Amino acid sequence: MNIVTMRDVEKSYGTRVLFTGVNVSITSDSRLGLIGVNGTGKSTFLRLLAGQDIPDKGIIERNGKASVYYMSQQPFIEADATLLENILLGEHPLLKLVRSFEAEGRRDTTSDRYMNLLNRMDTEGGWQVEQEAKIILDELGFQNVNQLAGQLSGGQKRRIALGQALLYPCDLLLLDEPTNHLDESGIAWLESYLQNRKGGLLVSTHDRYFLNAVCNGILELDRKHFYTYSGTYEDFLSLKADREERQASMEEKRRQFLKRELVWVRRGAQARSTKQKARLQRFEALQKQEKLAKVNTLDPIALKSRLGKMIFDIEDLSFAYDKEKPIISHFTYHVCRHDRIGIVGPNGIGKSTFLKLLDGKLSPTGGSVGCGETVKIAHFTQEVPSVDPSMRVLDYIKEDHPYLPLGDGTTASAGQMLERFLFPRERQGVLLSKLSGGERRRLYLLRLLMGAPNVLLLDEPTNDLDIPTLEVLEDFLDSFGGVVITVCHDRYFLDRVVDKLFVFEGQGQVKIVHGAYSEYKETLDGPSLEKTKSKERSAKDTSQQEERRSLDKGKEKKTLTLAEEEEYKNLEEKISELESLMKAYDAMLNQVAADYSQMEETIKDRTKTADELDRAMERWMELAERKE
């Protein structure tokens, strides 16, 4: 089914043309990855598809019977609502029903409105939606679904917004950087979920392994034009290389033609004759064509800063905010020159805290962190420091360090480094307030590098950075002569940059692993980086509704002991929970029908739950008979 078609679409931001001549069709079978430099119009393109913006030129045709959902990078969260209520935000009738039921349940479970909603939950399939919402929240790292959303961090809000998008029934799902703020297990789960999801998908992401696993085509925005490629991200790389080779050949032919025509134009009088006007117009047209320039390459840079023998001497290091929950316990390591270390583990386990200990922003609660005298640290944090929005790009970079000293005795100017980091000369005079979030992070990174550090502490450097920028950063790190220690969930970046891992396993334990991240994953005997989850999902709210329903029938004569009465009550809750879980497994079986291994695992879990449900029902019936 065709969902959206663009014909000769053009869009500008002020006087700057973002893209032009766009001809794209997206169907229910499309699973496209959207890539391009940040600030060139990817988010604007998604808003056009979602109908939240209109083109300056061209036509956008939509299938009136198809629905589109767009997850932006600026999530809308209701602070005074629970996480469960927030994930149910949306105009779909079934989501509105479940959300109203949850909200009314928090206010008054004896009202007529609540009873009406309770009946509708039974008849309209609301329980299955509620259970799926809880499963999604759990997989995204939220165990307490009744927590109010007001205290969530920015990253947590982005994860709630992702949950909203995944739960919403639609024919085309548009996701803007969905892997940001997910840990390794979260990204792996999202891959599996989207692989089994029905309907069209367009995802803008920097995670190249994710693109390779999820997409069957790539849509690239490059110098105001869109290019479509069939196949995985790996196929895209090959096809793009062929395209650029053809373009380079055409550019060389164009250059040679201009060189010949320039001689002719300079003849003067003959060029101005009426007979030769067509030839002159052709020359002028070719001269005005955009010159092909490959901007995402970086020459090797040898930095001048010297690094001594001692860098970080970590001796018996321990740290904890809460004594009951240690972050690091008795960890020892001596950082060497040229160390490339990746720090991995679930969200909230203490990886960013470890970088702050190295940087001296936090003091150990046990042991020590020694730092060498020649160490010059650049700490790239997840939060971009506030800036003067009226400042211009070039002035921001030049403010502290107008030149970058290089190892060969020469220097690179701020303007030259900006060009290498994908800020061409025409963008260097732009106000900081006009930059996208990804462009600001790229600029912040370059500002740190201009200080010629010899130790880089990078905290989630891939968040909100586009693939061309990541390629530039990876090339820079290849030529960087110092130490790199990075917290990162981007598996491709880790494989490309690091050769050693610090694996945070919880309870203060940190394991040192030599080799690339993919090699480590292949040798895992068990899911040490995955969330240790119980197969039984929390469905306490549902069971409470069942309990209230039983109480509405009135109190009956009790012939059980106090202990058996408590057991009877708990069994009612457990049965309700297990029944909800069975429905969830049935829904999951429909989704994973194409994945044999996942289907087999789900069937095993369902069988185990069914046996447990049978035992609980038998015991409940036995107690129920005695109550009567």
XYZ file of C-alpha atoms in Angstrom:
628
model
C 0.000 0.000 0.000
C 1.332 3.417 -0.947
C 1.282 5.790 2.043
C 3.067 9.049 1.109
C 4.436 10.329 -2.213
C 6.526 13.483 -2.724
C 6.744 15.110 -6.152
C 9.363 17.809 -6.865
C 9.294 18.949 -3.233
C 11.489 21.839 -2.094
C 11.915 23.238 1.412
C 13.930 26.185 2.734
C 14.876 27.469 6.162
C 14.869 31.242 5.835
C 16.943 32.014 2.744
C 18.763 28.662 2.898
C 17.489 25.835 0.693
C 17.483 22.571 2.670
C 16.543 20.235 -0.194
C 15.051 20.495 -3.653
C 13.606 18.254 -6.365
C 12.566 15.511 -3.925
C 10.691 12.603 -5.528
C 10.100 9.857 -2.967
C 7.383 7.245 -2.420
C 6.966 5.352 0.851
C 4.825 2.217 1.063
C 3.737 -0.113 3.857
C 6.645 -2.398 2.863
C 9.281 0.371 3.091
C 11.809 0.072 5.920
C 14.096 2.996 5.212
C 17.037 4.501 7.057
C 17.414 8.284 6.714
C 20.985 9.567 6.864
C 22.728 12.868 6.224
C 24.638 15.644 7.961
C 22.845 17.234 10.939
C 21.318 20.604 10.154
C 20.678 19.811 6.500
C 16.974 19.029 6.867
C 16.378 15.440 8.015
C 13.988 16.388 10.833
C 12.231 18.862 8.520
C 11.784 16.054 5.990
C 10.194 13.856 8.673
C 7.830 16.658 9.677
C 6.772 17.063 6.038
C 5.970 13.349 5.836
C 4.008 13.563 9.088
C 1.994 16.535 7.832
C 3.389 18.847 10.538
C 4.972 21.150 7.963
C 4.255 22.152 4.361
C 6.656 22.320 1.389
C 7.641 25.589 -0.301
C 7.242 23.917 -3.686
C 5.978 20.598 -4.994
C 3.190 18.221 -3.978
C 2.817 15.701 -1.141
C 0.149 13.069 -1.803
C -1.186 11.075 1.166
C -3.278 7.936 1.400
C -6.365 9.026 3.305
C -6.827 5.528 4.711
C -3.277 5.296 6.103
C -2.106 6.662 9.467
C 1.352 8.126 10.190
C 3.053 8.542 13.587
C 6.124 10.769 14.046
C 8.444 10.556 17.068
C 10.413 13.787 17.244
C 13.515 14.623 19.291
C 11.447 16.970 21.495
C 9.079 14.642 23.392
C 5.842 15.803 24.989
C 5.445 14.412 28.505
C 2.739 15.180 31.072
C 4.607 15.705 34.328
C 1.642 15.005 36.621
C 0.711 11.746 34.864
C 2.219 8.291 35.442
C 4.651 6.633 33.051
C 1.898 4.247 31.975
C -0.489 7.118 31.259
C 2.220 8.937 29.304
C 3.002 6.013 27.044
C -0.712 5.851 26.236
C -0.807 9.435 24.952
C -2.303 9.710 21.483
C -5.537 10.119 19.567
C -6.142 6.440 18.830
C -9.477 5.420 20.457
C -8.103 2.317 22.164
C -5.169 4.229 23.689
C -7.541 6.943 24.888
C -9.743 4.285 26.521
C -6.882 2.647 28.444
C -5.426 6.005 29.444
C -8.809 7.216 30.738
C -9.244 3.960 32.651
C -5.817 4.315 34.311
C -6.373 7.992 35.167
C -9.853 7.359 36.599
C -8.496 4.430 38.590
C -6.080 6.796 40.304
C -8.908 9.173 41.182
C -11.937 7.077 42.161
C -12.483 3.342 41.688
C -16.067 3.520 42.926
C -17.390 6.017 40.390
C -19.881 5.125 37.658
C -17.384 6.393 35.096
C -14.759 3.953 36.361
C -17.193 1.005 36.202
C -18.162 1.952 32.660
C -14.522 2.146 31.617
C -13.870 -1.211 33.328
C -16.588 -2.856 31.220
C -15.219 -1.279 28.049
C -11.725 -2.596 28.883
C -13.231 -6.098 28.821
C -15.240 -5.704 25.622
C -12.833 -3.592 23.520
C -9.518 -5.351 24.182
C -8.068 -2.762 26.526
C -6.284 -5.271 28.769
C -4.024 -6.454 25.937
C -3.019 -2.864 25.113
C -2.330 -2.176 28.786
C -0.151 -5.274 29.057
C 1.790 -4.430 25.878
C 2.382 -0.919 27.240
C 3.829 -2.387 30.437
C 6.071 -4.763 28.496
C 7.427 -1.902 26.377
C 8.065 0.227 29.462
C 9.878 -2.652 31.118
C 12.090 -3.225 28.074
C 12.910 0.498 27.992
C 14.107 0.351 31.593
C 11.024 1.469 33.550
C 9.911 -1.037 36.171
C 7.570 1.253 38.169
C 4.851 2.114 35.657
C 2.951 4.159 38.261
C 5.835 6.575 38.823
C 4.978 10.195 38.009
C 6.854 11.547 34.991
C 7.750 14.909 36.505
C 11.179 13.778 37.770
C 12.356 12.110 34.561
C 15.670 13.133 32.999
C 15.909 14.242 29.384
C 17.086 10.815 28.280
C 14.288 9.075 30.139
C 11.724 11.345 28.485
C 13.136 10.366 25.092
C 12.651 6.707 26.013
C 9.032 7.360 27.048
C 8.476 9.084 23.692
C 9.892 6.003 21.950
C 7.451 3.839 23.906
C 4.569 6.071 22.773
C 5.632 5.605 19.155
C 6.012 1.829 19.378
C 2.638 1.380 21.061
C 0.684 3.623 18.682
C -1.049 1.625 15.881
C -0.064 3.180 12.526
C 0.737 2.314 8.907
C 3.948 4.394 8.793
C 6.216 4.955 11.787
C 8.717 7.853 11.633
C 11.480 7.683 14.262
C 14.039 10.454 14.840
C 17.142 9.052 16.605
C 15.362 6.261 18.535
C 18.566 4.584 19.796
C 19.755 7.637 21.744
C 19.733 6.994 25.503
C 19.227 3.234 25.071
C 21.802 0.796 26.416
C 23.079 -2.241 24.506
C 20.242 -4.544 25.575
C 17.652 -1.848 24.832
C 18.987 -1.368 21.306
C 19.006 -5.123 20.710
C 15.381 -5.357 21.879
C 14.344 -2.414 19.679
C 15.977 -4.066 16.663
C 14.001 -7.253 17.278
C 10.757 -5.332 17.869
C 11.034 -3.347 14.635
C 12.088 -6.397 12.612
C 8.799 -8.053 13.553
C 6.622 -4.952 13.302
C 4.203 -4.739 10.376
C 3.889 -1.538 8.346
C 6.187 1.106 6.888
C 9.176 2.469 8.784
C 11.469 5.461 8.273
C 14.166 5.875 10.907
C 16.805 8.582 11.224
C 19.686 7.163 13.263
C 23.468 7.205 13.533
C 23.640 3.541 14.645
C 25.020 1.758 11.590
C 24.592 -1.783 12.928
C 20.977 -0.877 13.717
C 20.421 0.353 10.152
C 21.947 -2.837 8.796
C 19.663 -5.027 10.929
C 16.354 -3.174 10.510
C 16.250 -1.456 7.101
C 15.728 -2.709 3.542
C 16.685 0.616 1.994
C 18.567 3.842 2.672
C 17.430 7.395 1.929
C 20.424 9.751 1.899
C 20.259 13.557 2.025
C 23.455 14.864 0.441
C 23.996 18.469 -0.644
C 20.281 19.346 -0.955
C 19.385 16.190 -2.912
C 17.933 12.841 -1.864
C 19.352 9.537 -3.125
C 17.547 6.214 -2.647
C 19.375 2.894 -2.279
C 17.916 -0.609 -1.967
C 19.296 -3.066 0.552
C 21.031 -2.859 3.922
C 23.433 -0.199 5.166
C 26.271 -2.420 3.980
C 24.759 -2.425 0.474
C 24.369 1.350 0.696
C 28.085 1.846 1.322
C 28.937 -0.066 -1.840
C 26.283 1.665 -3.951
C 27.251 5.109 -2.658
C 30.899 4.483 -3.516
C 29.825 3.660 -7.084
C 27.697 6.831 -7.256
C 30.483 9.063 -5.980
C 32.921 7.490 -8.427
C 30.557 8.318 -11.291
C 30.066 11.846 -9.965
C 33.810 12.335 -9.656
C 34.222 11.271 -13.285
C 31.490 13.707 -14.353
C 33.095 16.480 -12.299
C 36.441 15.900 -14.018
C 34.781 16.054 -17.446
C 33.010 19.251 -16.400
C 36.309 20.777 -15.246
C 38.065 19.903 -18.497
C 35.193 21.355 -20.530
C 35.274 24.599 -18.543
C 39.007 24.832 -19.075
C 38.577 24.550 -22.870
C 35.580 26.873 -22.953
C 37.406 29.502 -20.897
C 39.935 29.861 -23.710
C 37.079 30.352 -26.167
C 35.248 32.880 -23.957
C 38.377 34.999 -23.652
C 38.497 35.495 -27.416
C 36.180 38.424 -26.872
C 34.273 39.638 -29.942
C 33.497 36.178 -31.297
C 32.000 35.175 -27.983
C 29.659 38.132 -28.059
C 28.263 37.341 -31.504
C 24.629 36.248 -31.776
C 25.710 33.035 -33.460
C 27.661 31.922 -30.367
C 25.161 32.928 -27.684
C 24.001 29.344 -27.076
C 27.569 28.209 -26.481
C 28.183 31.065 -24.061
C 24.989 30.261 -22.153
C 26.064 26.650 -21.886
C 29.410 27.700 -20.419
C 27.735 29.976 -17.868
C 25.280 27.251 -16.848
C 28.072 24.732 -16.236
C 30.067 27.323 -14.343
C 27.144 27.879 -11.952
C 26.735 24.172 -11.179
C 27.609 23.132 -7.629
C 31.137 21.895 -7.469
C 31.410 18.349 -6.113
C 33.234 18.364 -2.801
C 33.773 15.404 -0.499
C 33.382 16.951 2.932
C 33.468 13.901 5.164
C 37.169 13.134 4.890
C 39.904 14.168 7.291
C 43.635 14.303 6.758
C 45.720 12.704 9.511
C 46.396 15.100 12.411
C 49.322 14.541 14.752
C 48.765 16.641 17.887
C 51.663 18.416 19.549
C 50.758 17.726 23.190
C 53.266 15.328 24.784
C 52.048 12.519 27.032
C 54.288 11.169 29.802
C 54.501 7.650 31.177
C 51.984 8.169 33.950
C 48.459 8.868 32.779
C 45.872 7.454 35.217
C 46.984 5.132 38.036
C 43.785 3.625 39.421
C 44.512 1.789 42.677
C 41.854 -0.192 44.577
C 39.249 2.357 43.512
C 35.822 2.299 45.176
C 32.933 4.708 44.892
C 29.297 4.744 45.977
C 26.602 7.361 46.398
C 24.790 4.846 48.593
C 26.741 2.262 50.614
C 24.105 -0.341 49.758
C 24.633 0.188 46.014
C 28.361 0.390 45.167
C 29.229 1.699 41.708
C 32.884 0.622 41.711
C 34.523 -1.746 44.201
C 38.276 -2.317 44.513
C 39.115 -1.660 40.873
C 42.754 -1.372 39.802
C 44.098 -0.402 36.376
C 47.043 1.619 35.044
C 46.147 3.472 31.855
C 48.859 3.199 29.177
C 49.754 5.409 26.251
C 47.541 4.815 23.215
C 44.907 2.990 25.311
C 41.537 2.940 23.545
C 38.999 1.910 26.173
C 35.248 1.497 25.782
C 33.042 1.562 28.895
C 29.854 -0.477 28.525
C 26.975 -1.627 30.692
C 23.289 -0.922 31.368
C 21.960 2.589 31.863
C 22.332 3.971 35.381
C 25.104 1.594 36.409
C 27.772 4.291 36.894
C 29.677 4.673 33.633
C 29.487 8.482 33.528
C 30.410 8.552 37.228
C 33.624 6.687 36.384
C 34.605 9.397 33.879
C 33.974 12.059 36.529
C 36.307 10.180 38.890
C 39.030 10.224 36.233
C 38.423 13.917 35.568
C 38.581 14.794 39.268
C 35.013 16.089 39.412
C 34.274 13.360 41.978
C 36.509 11.983 44.736
C 36.791 8.240 45.455
C 35.201 6.833 48.590
C 38.038 4.301 48.642
C 41.365 3.847 46.873
C 42.849 6.499 44.598
C 43.062 7.855 41.053
C 46.499 9.303 40.250
C 46.861 11.629 37.249
C 50.131 12.356 35.402
C 51.531 15.896 35.198
C 51.486 15.945 31.379
C 47.866 14.796 31.113
C 45.628 17.322 29.355
C 41.999 16.174 29.501
C 39.103 17.040 27.228
C 35.880 15.729 28.781
C 32.990 15.568 26.299
C 29.860 15.326 28.451
C 26.301 14.397 27.502
C 25.065 17.900 28.318
C 26.268 20.658 25.974
C 27.265 23.720 28.073
C 25.080 26.792 27.641
C 26.325 29.280 25.054
C 25.581 32.820 23.949
C 22.981 32.282 21.188
C 24.027 35.531 19.480
C 27.579 34.235 19.004
C 28.681 33.058 15.568
C 30.102 29.616 14.826
C 33.634 30.772 13.960
C 33.851 33.123 16.969
C 32.746 30.311 19.299
C 35.559 28.061 18.106
C 38.175 30.839 18.108
C 37.238 32.139 21.564
C 39.726 30.000 23.544
C 42.004 28.537 20.856
C 42.181 30.250 17.430
C 44.725 27.680 16.194
C 45.319 23.965 16.739
C 49.066 23.155 17.039
C 50.081 20.070 15.062
C 52.914 17.623 15.570
C 54.795 18.697 12.428
C 55.201 22.238 13.730
C 52.377 23.717 11.680
C 48.960 24.841 12.853
C 45.379 24.400 11.692
C 43.162 27.472 11.965
C 39.715 27.442 13.517
C 38.205 27.940 10.060
C 40.151 24.997 8.620
C 39.089 22.721 11.477
C 35.459 23.810 11.070
C 35.569 22.755 7.424
C 36.967 19.369 8.431
C 34.133 18.979 10.911
C 31.487 19.649 8.258
C 30.994 23.384 8.748
C 31.744 24.852 5.288
C 32.721 28.519 5.063
C 29.177 29.644 4.329
C 28.038 28.103 7.661
C 30.822 29.557 9.817
C 29.086 32.920 10.179
C 25.774 31.418 11.307
C 24.457 32.305 14.778
C 24.591 29.506 17.345
C 20.850 29.936 17.884
C 20.276 28.782 14.296
C 22.066 25.448 14.736
C 20.361 22.088 15.242
C 20.996 20.034 18.380
C 23.359 17.721 16.481
C 25.311 20.663 15.044
C 25.762 22.123 18.525
C 27.169 18.851 19.837
C 29.526 18.660 16.865
C 30.681 22.224 17.523
C 31.134 21.547 21.245
C 33.287 18.523 20.416
C 35.475 20.558 18.059
C 35.892 23.319 20.654
C 37.295 20.740 23.094
C 39.641 19.320 20.454
C 40.969 22.793 19.612
C 42.584 22.795 23.068
C 44.998 20.053 21.834
C 44.214 17.505 24.593
C 46.136 14.256 24.895
C 43.424 12.391 26.822
C 39.834 12.274 25.581
C 37.007 11.310 27.944
C 33.943 10.895 25.722
C 30.529 10.398 27.338
C 28.075 9.116 24.721
C 29.755 11.002 21.846
C 27.491 9.405 19.234
C 24.215 10.780 20.682
C 22.652 13.246 18.220
C 25.640 13.061 15.880
C 24.979 12.084 12.275
C 26.856 9.353 10.412
C 29.061 11.736 8.348
C 30.139 13.462 11.580
C 30.846 10.096 13.213
C 33.012 9.156 10.251
C 34.955 12.411 10.689
C 35.325 11.780 14.430
C 36.474 8.202 13.833
C 39.055 9.418 11.307
C 40.229 12.022 13.818
C 40.581 9.395 16.539
C 42.563 7.185 14.142
C 45.141 9.970 13.873
C 44.926 10.980 17.534
C 48.117 10.083 19.389
C 46.683 10.154 22.907
C 44.367 8.104 25.127
C 40.671 7.635 24.357
C 38.229 6.480 27.068
C 34.608 6.470 25.911
C 31.218 5.591 27.332
C 29.171 4.512 24.336
C 26.264 2.287 23.284
C 26.998 2.560 19.551
C 28.365 -0.882 18.725
C 29.825 0.179 15.377
C 31.674 3.108 16.978
C 33.063 0.823 19.699
C 34.274 -1.719 17.139
C 35.836 1.076 15.083
C 37.563 2.974 17.900
C 38.373 0.834 20.970
C 40.477 -2.266 21.553
C 39.683 -2.797 25.241
C 36.494 -2.770 27.325
C 35.623 -1.968 30.919
C 32.390 -3.913 31.416
C 30.284 -2.615 34.314
C 28.375 -5.643 35.591
C 26.652 -4.173 38.646
C 27.311 -4.247 42.394
C 30.609 -2.428 41.814
C 32.111 -5.144 39.627
C 34.094 -4.016 36.547
C 35.551 -6.612 34.183
C 38.434 -5.804 31.825
C 38.041 -7.368 28.373
C 40.622 -7.148 25.585
C 39.461 -6.886 21.985
C 36.595 -5.311 20.060
C 33.038 -5.121 21.366
C 31.662 -7.576 18.788
C 34.303 -10.130 19.750
C 33.283 -9.776 23.381
C 29.594 -10.246 22.542
C 30.370 -13.420 20.600
C 32.162 -14.971 23.563
C 29.441 -14.272 26.121
C 28.111 -17.444 27.714
C 25.066 -15.602 29.038
C 23.422 -12.210 28.703
C 25.811 -10.380 31.074
C 25.086 -7.087 29.376
C 21.406 -7.790 28.950
C 18.867 -6.849 31.552
C 18.270 -9.696 33.976
C 14.519 -9.847 33.720
C 11.881 -12.167 35.022
C 9.721 -13.621 32.307
C 6.696 -12.807 34.408
C 5.777 -9.152 33.716
C 4.378 -6.871 36.387
C 0.621 -6.612 36.027
C -0.326 -5.444 39.523
C -2.701 -2.754 38.340
C -4.715 -5.250 36.301
C -4.941 -7.636 39.219
C -6.140 -4.803 41.465
C -9.038 -4.182 39.095
C -9.974 -7.871 39.305
C -9.790 -7.679 43.078
C -12.085 -4.651 43.148
C -14.481 -6.487 40.871
C -14.663 -9.407 43.320
C -15.233 -7.028 46.233
C -18.208 -5.507 44.391
C -19.995 -8.842 44.730
C -20.212 -8.287 48.463
C -18.679 -9.965 51.435
C -19.421 -13.650 51.954
C -19.135 -15.872 54.955
C -15.493 -16.833 55.623
C -14.608 -20.326 56.811
C -10.884 -20.140 56.077
C -8.073 -19.463 58.516
C -6.457 -16.041 58.425
C -3.416 -17.490 56.612
C -5.603 -19.246 54.029
C -7.695 -16.086 53.568
C -4.506 -14.187 52.752
C -3.405 -16.966 50.403
C -6.815 -16.868 48.673
C -6.541 -13.122 48.153
C -2.982 -13.413 46.779
C -4.038 -16.214 44.438
C -6.707 -13.988 42.871
C -4.054 -11.384 42.128
C -1.616 -13.975 40.813
C -4.198 -15.604 38.527
C -5.154 -12.242 37.072
C -1.496 -11.456 36.503
C -0.821 -14.819 34.842
C -3.879 -14.496 32.597
C -2.681 -11.069 31.449
C 0.743 -12.533 30.827
C -0.753 -15.340 28.713
C -2.529 -12.738 26.553
C 0.725 -10.885 26.157
C 2.523 -14.049 25.022
C -0.258 -14.719 22.500
C 0.245 -11.217 21.100
C 4.005 -11.730 20.991
C 3.600 -15.015 19.075
C 1.789 -13.136 16.308
C 4.591 -10.602 16.141
C 7.527 -13.061 16.071
C 6.022 -15.582 13.663
C 8.849 -14.994 11.176
C 11.613 -15.495 13.771
C 11.793 -19.214 14.599
C 14.276 -18.950 17.487
C 12.359 -16.142 19.197
C 9.060 -17.933 18.573
C 10.431 -21.119 20.127
C 11.599 -19.207 23.214
C 8.238 -17.446 23.542
C 6.374 -20.787 23.299
C 8.529 -22.210 26.107
C 7.812 -19.205 28.299
C 4.090 -19.426 27.531
C 3.996 -23.157 28.395
C 5.735 -22.501 31.694
C 3.251 -19.726 32.517
C 0.281 -21.943 31.545
C 1.450 -24.665 33.943
C 1.815 -22.128 36.730
C -1.664 -20.777 35.967
C -3.185 -24.284 36.149
C -1.632 -24.898 39.567
C -2.831 -21.538 40.872
C -6.373 -22.182 39.569
C -6.556 -25.607 41.232
C -5.499 -24.214 44.593
C -7.884 -21.247 44.255
C -10.837 -23.563 43.494
C -9.996 -25.680 46.525
C -10.018 -22.633 48.815
C -13.110 -21.175 47.116
C -15.116 -24.354 47.863
C -14.206 -24.125 51.543
C -15.226 -20.452 51.647
C -18.718 -21.437 50.517
